[in-house]
Coordinates of C-alpha atoms and ligand atoms in Angstrom, one line a residue:
Chain Z
M28 CA -30.2 11.6 31.9
K29 CA -26.7 11.7 34.0
I30 CA -26.7 7.5 34.1
L31 CA -26.9 7.4 30.6
I32 CA -24.1 10.3 29.8
Q33 CA -21.8 8.4 32.3
Q34 CA -22.6 5.0 30.4
M35 CA -21.6 6.7 27.3
I36 CA -18.5 8.0 28.5
T37 CA -17.5 4.4 29.7
G38 CA -18.4 3.4 26.0
I39 CA -16.4 5.5 23.8
S40 CA -13.2 4.6 26.9
I41 CA -14.1 0.8 26.0
G42 CA -14.1 2.3 22.4
S43 CA -11.3 3.3 22.1
V44 CA -9.1 0.3 23.0
Y45 CA -11.2 -1.7 19.9
A46 CA -10.3 1.6 18.1
L47 CA -6.6 1.3 18.6
I48 CA -6.9 -2.2 18.1
A49 CA -9.5 -2.1 14.6
S50 CA -7.2 0.6 13.3
G51 CA -3.8 -1.3 13.0
Y52 CA -6.3 -4.3 12.0
A53 CA -7.6 -1.5 9.1
L54 CA -4.2 -0.8 8.4
V55 CA -2.9 -4.1 7.2
Y56 CA -6.3 -5.3 5.9
S57 CA -5.3 -2.1 3.6
L58 CA -2.0 -3.1 2.7
L59 CA -2.5 -6.8 1.9
D60 CA -6.4 -6.9 1.5
F61 CA -6.6 -9.9 4.6
S62 CA -8.6 -10.2 7.0
N63 CA -4.8 -10.5 10.1
W64 CA -7.4 -12.7 12.2
A65 CA -4.3 -13.2 15.1
H66 CA -4.2 -9.3 15.4
G67 CA -6.4 -10.6 18.8
E68 CA -3.2 -12.6 20.1
V69 CA -1.2 -10.3 18.9
C70 CA -2.5 -7.5 21.4
M71 CA -3.0 -10.9 23.9
L72 CA 0.9 -12.0 23.9
G73 CA 1.2 -7.9 25.0
A74 CA -0.6 -7.5 27.9
Y75 CA 1.2 -11.0 28.9
C76 CA 4.6 -8.8 28.4
C77 CA 3.6 -6.2 30.1
F78 CA 2.5 -8.4 33.3
M79 CA 5.3 -10.3 33.0
A80 CA 8.0 -7.0 33.5
T81 CA 5.8 -6.3 36.6
M82 CA 6.3 -9.7 38.4
V83 CA 10.4 -8.0 38.1
P84 CA 10.9 -6.7 40.9
K85 CA 11.9 -2.7 40.0
I86 CA 11.1 -2.8 36.6
P87 CA 8.8 1.1 37.1
F88 CA 5.1 0.4 35.5
A89 CA 5.5 2.8 33.1
L90 CA 9.0 0.7 31.7
S91 CA 6.3 -2.2 31.7
C92 CA 3.9 -0.7 29.4
V93 CA 7.4 -0.4 27.1
I94 CA 8.2 -3.4 27.1
G95 CA 4.1 -4.9 26.8
I96 CA 3.6 -2.1 24.0
G97 CA 7.4 -3.5 22.3
G98 CA 6.8 -7.5 22.2
A99 CA 3.8 -7.1 21.0
A100 CA 5.2 -4.7 18.1
L101 CA 7.8 -7.7 17.6
I102 CA 5.2 -10.5 17.4
S103 CA 3.5 -8.5 14.8
L104 CA 6.7 -8.1 13.0
L105 CA 7.6 -11.4 12.9
N106 CA 4.5 -13.1 12.2
E107 CA 4.7 -10.5 8.8
K108 CA 8.5 -11.7 8.8
I109 CA 8.2 -15.0 9.3
A110 CA 4.6 -15.9 7.9
Y111 CA 3.0 -13.8 5.0
R112 CA 5.7 -12.9 3.7
R113 CA 7.4 -16.0 2.8
I114 CA 3.1 -16.3 1.6
R115 CA 3.0 -13.5 0.2
N116 CA 6.2 -14.2 -2.6
N117 CA 5.4 -18.1 -3.5
G118 CA 1.8 -16.0 -4.9
S119 CA -0.2 -17.9 -3.1
P120 CA -4.0 -16.9 -3.6
N121 CA -5.0 -14.3 -0.7
M122 CA -6.9 -16.8 0.9
F123 CA -4.4 -18.5 2.6
L124 CA -2.7 -15.3 4.6
M125 CA -5.8 -15.4 6.4
I126 CA -5.9 -19.3 6.8
A127 CA -1.9 -18.7 8.7
A128 CA -3.6 -15.5 10.2
M129 CA -6.7 -17.8 11.6
G130 CA -3.3 -20.6 12.4
L131 CA -0.8 -17.7 14.3
S132 CA -4.0 -17.2 16.5
T133 CA -4.6 -20.4 17.8
T134 CA -1.1 -21.4 18.4
Y135 CA -0.5 -18.0 20.7
Q136 CA -3.6 -18.8 22.6
N137 CA -2.3 -22.5 23.6
L138 CA 1.2 -21.5 24.0
A139 CA -0.9 -18.2 26.6
N140 CA -2.6 -21.9 28.2
V141 CA 0.4 -23.4 28.1
I142 CA 2.8 -21.2 29.8
W143 CA 0.7 -18.7 32.2
G144 CA -2.0 -21.4 32.3
S145 CA -5.8 -20.1 31.9
K146 CA -6.3 -18.5 34.7
F147 CA -6.6 -14.4 35.3
K148 CA -3.3 -12.5 35.5
Q149 CA -4.1 -8.9 37.6
L150 CA -2.4 -5.9 35.8
P151 CA -1.6 -3.6 38.4
K152 CA -4.4 -0.9 38.3
I153 CA -2.3 2.4 38.9
F154 CA -5.7 4.4 40.4
S155 CA -8.9 2.4 39.4
V156 CA -9.7 2.2 42.8
M157 CA -11.6 6.0 42.4
T158 CA -13.9 7.6 41.2
L159 CA -13.6 10.7 40.2
N160 CA -17.4 12.3 41.1
L161 CA -18.1 15.2 37.9
N162 CA -21.5 17.0 39.5
G163 CA -23.0 13.3 40.0
I164 CA -21.9 11.5 37.2
F165 CA -19.1 9.1 38.1
I166 CA -16.3 8.1 36.1
G167 CA -13.0 5.1 37.2
T168 CA -9.8 7.0 37.1
T169 CA -8.8 4.1 34.3
D170 CA -11.3 4.2 31.8
M171 CA -10.3 7.9 31.9
L172 CA -6.9 7.2 31.5
C173 CA -7.8 4.8 28.9
L174 CA -9.5 7.1 26.6
G175 CA -7.3 9.9 27.4
V176 CA -4.2 7.9 26.0
A177 CA -6.4 6.2 23.4
L178 CA -7.6 9.6 22.1
V179 CA -3.6 11.2 21.9
V180 CA -2.6 7.7 20.4
L181 CA -4.9 7.5 17.9
I182 CA -4.6 11.0 16.6
A183 CA -1.0 10.6 16.7
L184 CA -1.8 7.9 14.0
L185 CA -4.2 10.3 12.3
L186 CA -1.4 12.2 11.6
I187 CA 1.7 9.4 10.3
I188 CA -0.8 8.6 8.0
N189 CA -2.2 11.6 6.5
K190 CA 0.7 14.1 7.3
T191 CA 4.0 11.5 6.0
K192 CA 5.5 10.9 3.6
F193 CA 5.7 6.7 5.6
G194 CA 2.2 8.2 5.7
L195 CA 1.6 8.7 1.8
H196 CA 3.5 5.8 1.7
V197 CA 0.9 3.5 3.4
Q198 CA -2.1 5.5 1.7
A199 CA 0.3 4.5 -2.7
V200 CA 0.7 0.6 -0.7
A201 CA -3.3 0.0 0.1
C202 CA -3.9 1.8 -3.5
S203 CA -2.1 -0.8 -5.7
G204 CA 1.5 -2.0 -4.2
R205 CA 2.3 -3.4 -7.4
T206 CA 2.4 0.6 -8.7
A207 CA 3.9 1.1 -5.9
R208 CA 7.0 -1.4 -6.1
I209 CA 7.5 -0.3 -9.2
L210 CA 8.2 3.5 -9.0
G211 CA 10.6 2.9 -6.1
V212 CA 8.6 2.6 -2.7
R213 CA 10.2 0.0 -0.8
I214 CA 6.8 -1.8 -0.1
D215 CA 8.2 -4.8 2.0
R216 CA 10.4 -1.9 4.4
I217 CA 7.0 -0.4 4.3
I218 CA 4.4 -4.0 5.4
A219 CA 7.2 -4.5 7.9
L220 CA 6.5 -1.2 9.4
V221 CA 2.6 -1.0 9.6
F222 CA 3.0 -4.3 11.2
M223 CA 5.3 -3.3 14.0
L224 CA 2.9 -0.2 14.2
A225 CA -0.4 -2.1 14.4
G226 CA 1.4 -4.7 17.0
A227 CA 2.1 -1.3 19.3
L228 CA -1.3 0.0 18.8
A229 CA -2.5 -3.8 20.0
G230 CA 0.2 -4.5 22.5
L231 CA -1.7 -0.4 23.9
A232 CA -4.8 -2.2 24.0
G233 CA -4.0 -5.5 25.2
I234 CA -2.8 -3.5 28.3
M235 CA -5.7 -1.1 29.2
Y236 CA -8.2 -4.2 28.5
G237 CA -6.0 -6.3 31.5
M238 CA -6.2 -2.5 33.7
K239 CA -9.7 -2.4 32.6
Y240 CA -10.3 -6.3 33.4
N241 CA -7.6 -9.5 33.9
V242 CA -5.2 -10.8 31.3
Y243 CA -5.8 -14.6 29.8
P244 CA -4.8 -16.5 26.9
T245 CA -8.3 -15.9 25.0
M246 CA -8.2 -12.4 26.0
G247 CA -7.6 -11.8 22.4
N248 CA -10.8 -13.0 20.9
V249 CA -11.4 -8.7 21.6
G250 CA -10.1 -9.1 18.0
L251 CA -13.2 -9.5 16.7
K252 CA -14.7 -7.0 17.8
A253 CA -11.7 -5.0 16.5
F254 CA -13.2 -7.0 12.3
I255 CA -16.4 -5.7 13.7
A256 CA -16.1 -2.1 13.9
S257 CA -13.8 -2.5 11.1
V258 CA -17.4 -3.2 8.7
I259 CA -19.1 -0.4 10.6
G260 CA -16.6 1.3 9.6
G261 CA -15.6 0.2 6.4
L262 CA -13.1 -2.3 5.9
G263 CA -9.0 -0.9 5.6
S264 CA -10.2 2.6 6.5
V265 CA -8.3 3.6 9.7
P266 CA -10.4 6.3 10.8
G267 CA -14.0 3.9 9.5
A268 CA -12.3 1.7 12.2
I269 CA -11.8 3.9 15.4
M270 CA -15.5 5.6 14.3
G271 CA -16.9 2.2 13.7
A272 CA -15.5 1.1 17.0
I273 CA -16.2 4.2 18.8
L274 CA -20.0 3.8 17.9
L275 CA -18.8 -0.5 18.7
G276 CA -18.2 0.1 21.6
F277 CA -21.1 2.8 22.8
I278 CA -23.8 0.9 21.4
E279 CA -22.5 -2.1 23.8
T280 CA -22.5 -0.2 27.0
V281 CA -26.1 0.8 26.3
V282 CA -27.3 -2.4 25.6
S283 CA -25.5 -4.0 28.3
G284 CA -26.5 -1.3 30.4
Y285 CA -29.8 -0.7 29.7
I286 CA -31.3 -4.0 28.1
S287 CA -28.8 -7.2 29.7
S288 CA -25.0 -7.5 29.7
G289 CA -26.5 -11.1 28.1
L290 CA -27.5 -9.7 25.1
R291 CA -24.4 -7.9 24.0
D292 CA -22.2 -9.9 21.9
L293 CA -25.5 -11.0 20.2
I294 CA -26.4 -7.7 19.3
S295 CA -23.2 -6.3 18.3
F296 CA -22.3 -9.5 16.1
S297 CA -25.8 -8.5 14.5
L298 CA -25.0 -5.3 13.7
L299 CA -22.0 -6.6 12.3
I300 CA -24.3 -9.5 9.8
L301 CA -26.7 -6.5 9.4
I302 CA -24.3 -4.1 7.7
L303 CA -22.7 -6.4 5.8
L304 CA -26.4 -7.5 3.8
V305 CA -27.1 -3.8 3.5
R306 CA -23.8 -1.3 3.0
P307 CA -20.8 -4.2 2.9
S308 CA -19.3 -1.3 2.2
G309 CA -18.7 0.4 6.3
L310 CA -21.6 3.6 7.5
F311 CA -18.9 6.1 7.1
G312 CA -17.3 4.6 3.2
V313 CA -17.5 7.6 1.5
D314 CA -14.9 5.3 -2.3
V315 CA -13.8 6.6 -5.2
Q316 CA -14.0 3.7 -7.5
E317 CA -10.9 3.2 -9.6
K318 CA -11.3 4.2 -13.5
A319 CA -11.4 1.7 -15.9
Chain N
M201 CA 27.1 3.2 -30.7
A202 CA 29.3 5.9 -29.2
D203 CA 27.8 5.8 -25.5
T204 CA 24.7 3.4 -25.0
I205 CA 22.9 3.3 -21.8
L206 CA 21.1 0.0 -22.3
I207 CA 22.2 -3.0 -23.1
V208 CA 19.6 -6.4 -23.5
E209 CA 21.7 -9.6 -24.5
H210 CA 20.1 -12.6 -24.9
L211 CA 17.1 -11.6 -22.4
S212 CA 15.0 -14.8 -22.2
A213 CA 11.3 -15.2 -20.0
A214 CA 8.3 -16.9 -19.4
Y215 CA 5.9 -17.8 -16.2
G216 CA 5.3 -20.6 -15.4
G217 CA 6.6 -22.9 -18.4
I218 CA 5.4 -21.1 -21.1
R219 CA 8.5 -18.5 -22.6
A220 CA 6.9 -15.6 -23.3
I221 CA 10.4 -13.7 -24.9
D222 CA 12.8 -15.9 -25.8
D223 CA 16.7 -14.5 -26.1
I224 CA 16.1 -10.9 -27.6
S225 CA 18.9 -8.8 -28.2
F226 CA 18.6 -4.3 -28.1
S227 CA 20.7 -2.0 -26.7
V228 CA 19.5 2.3 -26.8
G229 CA 21.5 5.2 -27.0
R230 CA 21.9 7.7 -24.7
G231 CA 19.3 10.6 -25.7
E232 CA 17.7 8.1 -27.8
I233 CA 14.0 7.2 -28.5
V234 CA 13.9 4.4 -29.4
A235 CA 10.8 2.5 -30.0
M236 CA 10.1 -1.6 -29.3
L237 CA 6.8 -2.6 -31.4
G238 CA 5.1 -5.1 -31.6
A239 CA 0.9 -6.7 -31.4
N240 CA -0.7 -7.9 -28.9
G241 CA 0.9 -10.7 -27.2
A242 CA 4.0 -10.1 -28.6
G243 CA 6.2 -9.9 -25.3
K244 CA 6.3 -5.9 -24.9
S245 CA 5.1 -5.9 -21.9
T246 CA 6.6 -8.3 -20.3
L247 CA 9.9 -6.7 -22.0
L248 CA 9.6 -4.2 -19.4
K249 CA 8.7 -6.1 -15.9
C250 CA 12.2 -7.5 -16.9
L251 CA 13.4 -4.7 -17.1
S252 CA 11.5 -2.9 -14.4
G253 CA 13.1 -5.0 -11.7
E254 CA 9.2 -6.7 -11.5
H255 CA 9.3 -10.6 -13.1
K256 CA 12.5 -12.6 -12.7
R257 CA 14.1 -13.3 -16.0
S258 CA 14.7 -16.8 -16.9
G259 CA 17.6 -15.5 -18.6
G260 CA 20.2 -13.0 -20.8
E261 CA 21.8 -9.9 -19.2
I262 CA 21.0 -6.7 -18.8
T263 CA 23.5 -3.7 -18.5
F264 CA 21.9 0.1 -18.1
D265 CA 24.6 3.5 -17.4
G266 CA 27.9 0.9 -17.5
E267 CA 26.9 -1.3 -14.3
A268 CA 24.1 -4.8 -14.4
L269 CA 21.0 -4.2 -13.8
P270 CA 19.9 -4.2 -10.3
A271 CA 17.1 -7.0 -9.4
K272 CA 15.0 -5.1 -6.7
S273 CA 13.0 -2.3 -8.2
Y274 CA 13.5 0.5 -5.8
S275 CA 17.7 0.1 -7.0
I276 CA 16.6 0.2 -10.3
V277 CA 14.5 3.0 -9.5
E278 CA 17.1 4.7 -8.2
K279 CA 19.7 4.3 -10.9
G280 CA 18.0 6.5 -13.2
M281 CA 15.3 3.9 -14.8
V282 CA 11.8 4.6 -14.4
V283 CA 8.7 3.0 -16.1
V284 CA 5.6 4.7 -16.9
P285 CA 3.4 1.2 -16.7
E286 CA 0.9 0.2 -18.9
G287 CA -3.0 1.3 -17.5
R288 CA -1.6 4.0 -16.9
Q289 CA -1.4 2.4 -12.8
I290 CA -2.5 5.7 -11.1
F291 CA -3.0 5.8 -7.6
Y292 CA -6.6 6.7 -7.7
K293 CA -7.1 7.8 -3.8
L294 CA -3.9 9.4 -4.6
T295 CA -4.2 13.5 -5.7
V296 CA -2.7 14.9 -8.2
Y297 CA -0.1 16.7 -6.4
E298 CA 0.5 13.5 -4.2
N299 CA 0.6 10.8 -7.3
L300 CA 3.7 13.1 -7.9
Q301 CA 5.3 12.5 -4.6
I302 CA 5.0 8.6 -5.2
G303 CA 7.0 9.6 -8.1
C304 CA 9.4 10.8 -6.8
C305 CA 10.0 8.6 -3.6
Q306 CA 13.8 7.8 -3.5
R307 CA 15.2 11.4 -3.6
K308 CA 16.5 13.0 -0.9
D309 CA 17.2 16.7 -2.8
A310 CA 14.2 18.7 -1.3
D311 CA 14.8 21.5 -4.4
G312 CA 15.1 19.7 -7.4
I313 CA 11.8 18.5 -6.5
R314 CA 10.6 21.8 -6.5
R315 CA 12.2 22.7 -9.9
D316 CA 10.5 19.4 -11.4
L317 CA 7.0 19.4 -9.9
E318 CA 7.5 23.2 -11.6
M319 CA 9.0 21.5 -14.6
V320 CA 6.0 19.0 -15.3
Y321 CA 3.7 20.8 -14.4
E322 CA 4.7 23.3 -17.2
M323 CA 4.6 20.7 -19.8
F324 CA 0.7 19.3 -18.1
P325 CA -0.4 22.2 -16.9
R326 CA -3.9 20.2 -16.8
L327 CA -2.3 19.5 -14.2
K328 CA -1.4 21.8 -12.0
E329 CA -5.0 22.9 -12.4
R330 CA -6.5 19.4 -10.9
E331 CA -3.1 19.2 -8.3
R332 CA -6.0 18.7 -5.3
Q333 CA -8.0 16.1 -7.6
Y334 CA -8.3 11.9 -6.6
G335 CA -6.5 10.6 -9.2
G336 CA -9.6 7.8 -10.0
L337 CA -11.4 11.1 -11.2
L338 CA -9.6 12.7 -13.8
S339 CA -9.7 11.5 -17.5
G340 CA -7.9 8.2 -19.2
G341 CA -5.4 11.4 -21.2
E342 CA -5.0 13.6 -18.0
Q343 CA -3.6 10.1 -16.3
Q344 CA -1.0 9.4 -18.9
M345 CA -0.4 12.7 -18.6
L346 CA 0.1 11.9 -14.2
A347 CA 2.0 8.7 -15.0
I348 CA 4.2 10.2 -17.3
A349 CA 4.5 13.0 -15.1
R350 CA 5.1 10.5 -12.5
G351 CA 7.8 8.8 -14.1
L352 CA 10.0 12.1 -13.9
M353 CA 9.5 13.4 -11.1
A354 CA 11.7 10.2 -10.3
R355 CA 14.4 12.9 -12.6
P356 CA 15.4 9.3 -15.1
K357 CA 18.1 8.3 -17.5
L358 CA 15.7 6.7 -19.2
L359 CA 12.1 6.4 -19.2
M360 CA 9.7 3.6 -20.3
L361 CA 6.6 4.1 -21.5
D362 CA 4.5 1.1 -21.7
E363 CA 1.8 2.1 -24.5
P364 CA 0.7 5.6 -23.2
S365 CA -1.8 6.1 -26.5
L366 CA -3.3 3.1 -25.3
G367 CA -7.0 4.1 -25.6
L368 CA -6.9 6.7 -26.2
A369 CA -8.8 9.8 -29.3
P370 CA -5.7 10.7 -32.2
I371 CA -5.4 14.1 -31.2
I372 CA -4.3 13.5 -27.7
V373 CA -1.8 10.6 -28.5
N374 CA -0.6 13.6 -30.5
Q375 CA -0.7 15.7 -27.8
I376 CA 1.6 12.7 -25.7
M377 CA 3.9 12.0 -28.4
E378 CA 5.5 15.9 -28.5
K379 CA 5.2 16.0 -24.7
L380 CA 7.3 12.5 -25.2
K381 CA 9.3 14.7 -28.3
Q382 CA 10.5 17.3 -25.3
I383 CA 11.3 15.3 -23.2
A384 CA 14.3 13.3 -24.9
R385 CA 15.0 16.9 -26.6
Q386 CA 15.4 18.0 -22.3
G387 CA 18.0 14.9 -22.4
T388 CA 16.0 11.5 -21.1
T389 CA 16.1 8.7 -22.6
I390 CA 12.8 7.5 -24.2
L391 CA 12.2 3.4 -24.5
L392 CA 9.3 3.5 -26.1
I393 CA 6.6 0.4 -25.9
E394 CA 3.6 1.0 -28.7
Q395 CA 1.1 -1.5 -30.6
N396 CA 0.3 2.1 -32.8
A397 CA 3.6 1.9 -34.3
K398 CA 2.8 5.0 -37.0
K399 CA 3.1 7.1 -33.9
A400 CA 5.7 6.4 -32.7
L401 CA 7.9 5.7 -35.3
Q402 CA 7.5 9.2 -36.5
I403 CA 8.7 10.6 -33.1
C404 CA 11.8 7.6 -32.7
D405 CA 15.0 7.6 -34.0
R406 CA 15.1 4.0 -34.2
A407 CA 12.5 0.8 -33.3
Y408 CA 12.4 -2.7 -33.1
V409 CA 10.0 -4.4 -34.4
M410 CA 9.0 -8.4 -31.8
N411 CA 6.8 -10.8 -32.8
V412 CA 5.1 -14.3 -30.1
G413 CA 9.0 -13.5 -28.2
H414 CA 11.9 -12.8 -30.6
I415 CA 13.8 -9.5 -32.2
V416 CA 12.5 -9.6 -35.8
M417 CA 13.6 -7.0 -37.0
E418 CA 15.5 -3.6 -36.3
G419 CA 16.1 0.1 -38.3
T420 CA 15.3 3.5 -38.2
G421 CA 12.0 5.5 -37.6
E422 CA 11.8 6.4 -41.5
K423 CA 12.8 3.3 -42.5
L424 CA 10.4 0.2 -41.4
L425 CA 7.5 3.4 -41.9
A426 CA 8.6 3.2 -45.1
D427 CA 8.9 -1.0 -45.0
E428 CA 4.9 -1.3 -46.5
Q429 CA 5.7 -5.3 -46.0
L430 CA 6.4 -4.9 -42.7
M431 CA 3.5 -3.0 -41.5
Q432 CA 1.3 -5.3 -43.4
A433 CA 2.7 -8.8 -41.3
Y434 CA 3.7 -7.7 -37.7
L435 CA 1.7 -4.8 -36.8
G436 CA -1.7 -4.9 -39.0
Ligands
ATP3 N1 1.0 -12.8 -15.8 C1 1.2 -13.5 -17.0 N2 0.5 -15.1 -16.2 C2 1.0 -15.6 -17.7 N3 1.2 -15.2 -18.9 C3 2.0 -14.4 -19.0 C4 1.3 -13.1 -18.1 N4 1.5 -12.0 -18.5 C5 1.5 -12.5 -19.7 N5 1.7 -14.1 -19.9 C6 2.1 -14.0 -21.5 O1 3.3 -13.5 -21.8 C7 2.8 -13.1 -23.2 C8 2.8 -11.9 -23.9 O2 2.4 -10.9 -22.1 P1 2.9 -9.6 -22.5 O3 2.1 -8.9 -21.9 O4 4.2 -9.3 -22.5 O5 2.6 -8.7 -23.8 P2 2.0 -7.6 -24.6 O6 2.8 -7.3 -25.7 O7 2.6 -6.5 -24.7 O8 1.6 -7.4 -25.3 P3 -0.9 -6.0 -25.5 O9 0.0 -5.1 -26.7 O10 -1.2 -6.9 -25.8 O11 0.1 -6.1 -24.0 C9 1.3 -13.3 -23.7 O12 1.4 -15.1 -25.0 C10 0.3 -13.4 -22.8 O13 0.0 -14.9 -22.4
MG4 MG1 1.4 -5.6 -22.8

């Protein structure tokens, strides 16, 4: 029982890192109806930005984190400004956006390989060596820190989307970009801000992932987990993506703990296929249908 | 016309190589209701898309309120020209209230917004009753009312409507037309695009008739209403 609780917490902790990536991915999907496959690489580049900053003497770790988050936001914004926006304005089909994103993803991975090599880099583990002993339940402090920060950030994100004018505009653009535009919403600005927001969340996730594990060029593959989480929760839904991510983290940890860590990805992807087959609108999808 | 709010001169627009509007000119006076009539495919919606900044024109000049019309939709809305699009285009996942908030997305005057919200709720009490309901769950008539109210929330000088009668029962169409007259009386100029010529001609001051990309006729509402031939030739 104690082990189960311990694993639940570990699972929710990694799930909350997935949730940071998945929510940004879902935001972009909701606005533009395309799968941003470069999102995982934004996460990876954010982690490297942070890593680079930690190499500079006298920069405190907190500032390095800000640099990592800011770097990721900037890269995400550049993806939009340089690639996606032009493709949209050309009137090309959405498929082109996805292909461009795949191209960017591979490019960034290779670039990271060239610049930093394929060796693992370490982010300072601020207090990873410590484990809290709560009545026989052992929890890593890094896990706790990630979980706490992620929860605060995700709650803030949900508040931004549901309670602010910016959030309302995001929802309107998600519903119909065309109508929002002709009613005076500055949709290019909204989209740019959403890319920055998604990038910042991914950067934060990258740093957390780097603190839990390592930083390496293919770590952006964690973006796939965010994709699965998004599908579980219903594509384009931010709360759905968060729930899906936490559920996925939990399932993965339990599978690794009780069955075999080798089966972890197998189970995750089987879940993806199963949901696509049985409930393509996601587990939590309650959708208001458009009236013709 | 002493005070003209909108002047369109030699406007042309095309999709790819296909001309949808060919050299049309017309004007709308401040405070008027002007109807633009025409059968399917006449180019009415294309005209509105040019006016709302959604479609780039291939030629011609548009002057609004004494200045050249800006290119970006948000600048056009800011200047006071607002469209109620064809098919209503309600944000179906947003509530009635939120839909109205998008209507005034450019405005900063909180007091004015509150007054206008009261004003549209008074004009369309059904919307107030359904304030917290999803736009997608409203009936067709209620959606049309919401689309008009949403347009009014921008406090436009010129409100342009694309076929507000589309798919609505005659009694609802009459209600909508009455509301348009009321809106005009309160000082908002209206450009009304319609296929339902009879209804539009009854409420408008002047009307133009479009046929495959051209304006083929213009006149006062009464004059065109009396013109049997016109009705038969262009409007069925
Ligand atoms: N997006 C588009 N791409 C290509 N052609 C278009 C497009 N939209 C309209 N057209 C063409 O332009 C012409 C005018 O269309 P428009 O929609 O302006 O007509 P309309 O007068 O609004 O008709 P309706 O009363 O049926 O709404 C039509 O021949 C139409 O086929
Ligand atoms: Mg039309």
